[in-house]
Tab-separated table of C-alpha atoms (C1' of nucleotides) in Angstrom:
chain	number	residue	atom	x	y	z
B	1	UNK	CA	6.652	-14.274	45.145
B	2	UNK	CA	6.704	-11.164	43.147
B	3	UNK	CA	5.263	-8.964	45.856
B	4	UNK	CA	8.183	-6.660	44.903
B	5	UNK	CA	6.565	-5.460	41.095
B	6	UNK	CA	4.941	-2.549	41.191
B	7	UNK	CA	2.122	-3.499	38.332
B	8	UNK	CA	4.726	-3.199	35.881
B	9	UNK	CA	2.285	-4.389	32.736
B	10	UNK	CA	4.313	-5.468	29.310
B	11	UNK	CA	3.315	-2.677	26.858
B	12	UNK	CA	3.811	-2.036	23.293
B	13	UNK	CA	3.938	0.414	20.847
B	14	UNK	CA	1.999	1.174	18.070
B	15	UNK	CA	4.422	0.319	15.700
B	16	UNK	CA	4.845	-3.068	17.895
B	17	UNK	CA	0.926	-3.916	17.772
B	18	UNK	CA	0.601	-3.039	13.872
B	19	UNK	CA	3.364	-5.660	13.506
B	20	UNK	CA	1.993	-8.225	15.131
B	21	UNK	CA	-1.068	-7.752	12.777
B	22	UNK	CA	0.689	-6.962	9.514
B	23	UNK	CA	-1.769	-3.759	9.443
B	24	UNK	CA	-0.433	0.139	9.927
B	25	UNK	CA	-0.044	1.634	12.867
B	26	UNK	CA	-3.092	3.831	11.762
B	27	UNK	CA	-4.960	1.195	12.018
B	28	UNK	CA	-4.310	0.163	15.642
B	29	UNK	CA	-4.781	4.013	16.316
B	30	UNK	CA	-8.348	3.461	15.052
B	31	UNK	CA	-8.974	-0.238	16.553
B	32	UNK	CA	-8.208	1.932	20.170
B	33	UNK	CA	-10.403	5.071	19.097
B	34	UNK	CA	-13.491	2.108	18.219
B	35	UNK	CA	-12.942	0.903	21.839
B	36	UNK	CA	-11.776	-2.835	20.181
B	37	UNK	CA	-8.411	-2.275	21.370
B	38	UNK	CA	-7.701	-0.991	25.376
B	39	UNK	CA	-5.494	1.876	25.237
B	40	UNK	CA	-2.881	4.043	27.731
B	41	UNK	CA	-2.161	7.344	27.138
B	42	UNK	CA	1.510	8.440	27.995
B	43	UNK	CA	0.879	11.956	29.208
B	44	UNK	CA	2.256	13.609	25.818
B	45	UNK	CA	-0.893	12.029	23.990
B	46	UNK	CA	0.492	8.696	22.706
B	47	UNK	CA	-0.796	5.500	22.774
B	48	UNK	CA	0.630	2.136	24.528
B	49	UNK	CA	-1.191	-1.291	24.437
B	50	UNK	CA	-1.350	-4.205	26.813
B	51	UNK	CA	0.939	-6.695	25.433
B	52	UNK	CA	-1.261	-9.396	26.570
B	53	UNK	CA	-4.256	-8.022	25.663
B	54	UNK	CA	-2.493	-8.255	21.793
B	55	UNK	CA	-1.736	-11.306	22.314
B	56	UNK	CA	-4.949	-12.263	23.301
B	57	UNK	CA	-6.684	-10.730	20.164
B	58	UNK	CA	-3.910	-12.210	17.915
B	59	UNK	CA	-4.742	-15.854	19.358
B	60	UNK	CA	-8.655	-15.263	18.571
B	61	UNK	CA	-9.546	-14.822	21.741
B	62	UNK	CA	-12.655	-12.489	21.907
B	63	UNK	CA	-12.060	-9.576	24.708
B	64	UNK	CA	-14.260	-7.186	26.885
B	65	UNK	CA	-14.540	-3.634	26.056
B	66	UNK	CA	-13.370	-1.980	28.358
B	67	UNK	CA	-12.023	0.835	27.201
B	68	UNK	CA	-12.950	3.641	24.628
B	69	UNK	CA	-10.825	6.268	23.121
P	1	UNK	CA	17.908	-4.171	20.798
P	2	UNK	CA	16.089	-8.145	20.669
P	3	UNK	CA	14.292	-7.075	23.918
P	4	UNK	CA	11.824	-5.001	21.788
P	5	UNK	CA	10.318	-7.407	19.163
P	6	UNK	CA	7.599	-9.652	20.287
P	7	UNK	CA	7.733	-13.014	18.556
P	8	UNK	CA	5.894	-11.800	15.430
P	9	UNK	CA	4.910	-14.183	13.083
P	10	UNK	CA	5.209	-13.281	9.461
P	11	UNK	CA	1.941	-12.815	8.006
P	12	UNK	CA	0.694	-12.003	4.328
P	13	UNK	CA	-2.304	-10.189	3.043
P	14	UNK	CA	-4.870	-12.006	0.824
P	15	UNK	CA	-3.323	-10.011	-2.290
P	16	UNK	CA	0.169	-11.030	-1.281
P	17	UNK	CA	-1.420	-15.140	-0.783
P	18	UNK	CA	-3.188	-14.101	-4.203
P	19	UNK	CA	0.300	-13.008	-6.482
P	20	UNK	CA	2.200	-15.885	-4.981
P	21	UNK	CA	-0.401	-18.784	-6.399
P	22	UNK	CA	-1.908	-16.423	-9.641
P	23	UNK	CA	-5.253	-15.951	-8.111
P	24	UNK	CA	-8.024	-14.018	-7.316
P	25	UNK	CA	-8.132	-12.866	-3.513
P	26	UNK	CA	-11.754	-13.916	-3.575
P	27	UNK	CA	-10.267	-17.873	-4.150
P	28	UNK	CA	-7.515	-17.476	-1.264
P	29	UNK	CA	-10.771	-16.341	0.967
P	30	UNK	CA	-12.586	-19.383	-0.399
P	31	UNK	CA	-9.554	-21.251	0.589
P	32	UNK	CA	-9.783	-20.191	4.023
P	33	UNK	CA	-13.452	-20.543	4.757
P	34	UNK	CA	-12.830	-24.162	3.550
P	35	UNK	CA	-10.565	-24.748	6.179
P	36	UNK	CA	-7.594	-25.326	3.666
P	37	UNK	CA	-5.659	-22.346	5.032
P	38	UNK	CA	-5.555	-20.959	8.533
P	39	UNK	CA	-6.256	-17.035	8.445
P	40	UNK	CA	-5.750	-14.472	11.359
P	41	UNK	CA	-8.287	-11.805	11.566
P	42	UNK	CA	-7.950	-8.039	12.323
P	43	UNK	CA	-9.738	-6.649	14.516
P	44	UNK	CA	-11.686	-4.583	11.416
P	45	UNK	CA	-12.347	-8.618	10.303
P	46	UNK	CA	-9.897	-8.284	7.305
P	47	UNK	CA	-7.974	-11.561	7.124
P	48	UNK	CA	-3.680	-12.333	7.109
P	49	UNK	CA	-1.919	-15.917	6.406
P	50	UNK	CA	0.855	-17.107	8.195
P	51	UNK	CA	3.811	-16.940	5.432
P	52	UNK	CA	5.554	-19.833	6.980
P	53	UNK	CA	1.804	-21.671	5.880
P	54	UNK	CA	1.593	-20.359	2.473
P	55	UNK	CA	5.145	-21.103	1.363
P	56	UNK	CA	4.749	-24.900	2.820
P	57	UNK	CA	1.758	-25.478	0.261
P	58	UNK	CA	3.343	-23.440	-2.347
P	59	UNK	CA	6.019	-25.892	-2.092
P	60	UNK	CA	3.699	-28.754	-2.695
P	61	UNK	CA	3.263	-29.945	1.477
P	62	UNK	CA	0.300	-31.206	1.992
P	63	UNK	CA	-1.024	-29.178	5.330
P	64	UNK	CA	-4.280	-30.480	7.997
P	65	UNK	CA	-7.498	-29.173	7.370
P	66	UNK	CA	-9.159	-28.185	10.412
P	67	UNK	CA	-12.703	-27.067	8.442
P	68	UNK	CA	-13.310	-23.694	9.991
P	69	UNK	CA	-15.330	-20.776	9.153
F	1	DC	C1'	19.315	21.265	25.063
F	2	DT	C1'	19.708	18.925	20.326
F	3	DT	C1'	18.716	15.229	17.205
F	4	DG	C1'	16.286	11.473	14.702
F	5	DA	C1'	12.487	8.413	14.861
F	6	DA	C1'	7.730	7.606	16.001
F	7	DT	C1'	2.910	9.131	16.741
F	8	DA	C1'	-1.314	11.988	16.376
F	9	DG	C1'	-4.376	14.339	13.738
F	10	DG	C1'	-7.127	14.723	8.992
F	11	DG	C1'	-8.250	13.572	4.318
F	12	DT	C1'	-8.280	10.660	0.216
F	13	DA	C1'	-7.287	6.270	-2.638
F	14	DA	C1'	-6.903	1.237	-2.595
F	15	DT	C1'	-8.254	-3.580	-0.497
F	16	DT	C1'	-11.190	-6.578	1.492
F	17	DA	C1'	-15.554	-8.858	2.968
F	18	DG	C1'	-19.812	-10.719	1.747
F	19	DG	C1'	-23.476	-12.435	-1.185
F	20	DG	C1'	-25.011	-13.817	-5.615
F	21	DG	C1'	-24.630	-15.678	-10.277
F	22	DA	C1'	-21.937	-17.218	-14.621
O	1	DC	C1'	-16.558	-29.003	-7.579
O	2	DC	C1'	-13.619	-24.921	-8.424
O	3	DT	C1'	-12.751	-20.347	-10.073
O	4	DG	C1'	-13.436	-15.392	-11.885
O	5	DT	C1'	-16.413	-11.461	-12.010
O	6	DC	C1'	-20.086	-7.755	-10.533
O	7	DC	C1'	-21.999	-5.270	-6.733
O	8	DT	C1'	-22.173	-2.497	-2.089
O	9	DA	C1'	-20.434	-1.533	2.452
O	10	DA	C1'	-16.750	-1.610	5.516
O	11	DT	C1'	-11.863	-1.607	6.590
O	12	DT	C1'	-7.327	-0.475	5.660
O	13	DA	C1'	-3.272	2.112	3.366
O	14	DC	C1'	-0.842	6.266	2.033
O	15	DC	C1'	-0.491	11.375	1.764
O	16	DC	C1'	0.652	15.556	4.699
O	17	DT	C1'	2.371	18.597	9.047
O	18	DA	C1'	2.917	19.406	14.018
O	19	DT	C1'	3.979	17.316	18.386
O	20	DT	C1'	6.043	13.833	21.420
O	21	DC	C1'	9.244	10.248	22.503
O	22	DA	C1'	13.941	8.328	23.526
DNA sequence: CTTGAATAGGGTAATTAGGGGA
DNA sequence: CCTGTCCTAATTACCCTATTCA
């Protein structure tokens, strides 16, 4: 099994996410400040999404709120 | 370098969709509340079409309608 | 440590959504 | 039935500089 991976969750980059959505990354910035989009800090101040989370959006799939800038 | 791009489907805005058949964005959003072309939605509710879509009935295939929205 | 690209901010234009009517 | 236009509100795009990332 993969008892051996430390939580090691698929992120992406803003630049990655505004892709994926054909929007700028501006906009992602201000999906994750609205709380719509669940966000990790690096410790510098930027911004990382869950990759599955963006997938899960992109497919239509309404999400909890879990998180808020 | 492939290990950092996500599948992303091309997508188009509604002015893009708009230029490529010579019409008003309000029609292409007609289009898609009809069901006649699949959108994706932003998380701000703003709508993108798949290009792969739009050139397929630009080039005269017929697609499905799956009457949504 | 140095470099080049990306991101965070803020502020201001340009698009888009939605309804309604021609 | 289908499309283009007018309206308001909301969302998104582009401008800048400083900081962070790789």
């Amino acid at each position: 099994m993969t008892t051996r991976s430390p939580d090691a969750e698929p992120l992406l980059t803003p630049a990655e996410v505004a892709a994926l959505f054909r929007v700028d990354p501006k906009t992602v910035t201000r999906w994750a400040k609205a709380g719509k989009l669940s966000s990790i800090r690096t410790l510098g101040g930027h911004r990382r999404y869950r990759e599955s989370e963006v997938r899960a959006l992109l497919a239509g799939i309404p999400q909890q709120r879990l998180d808020e800038d």
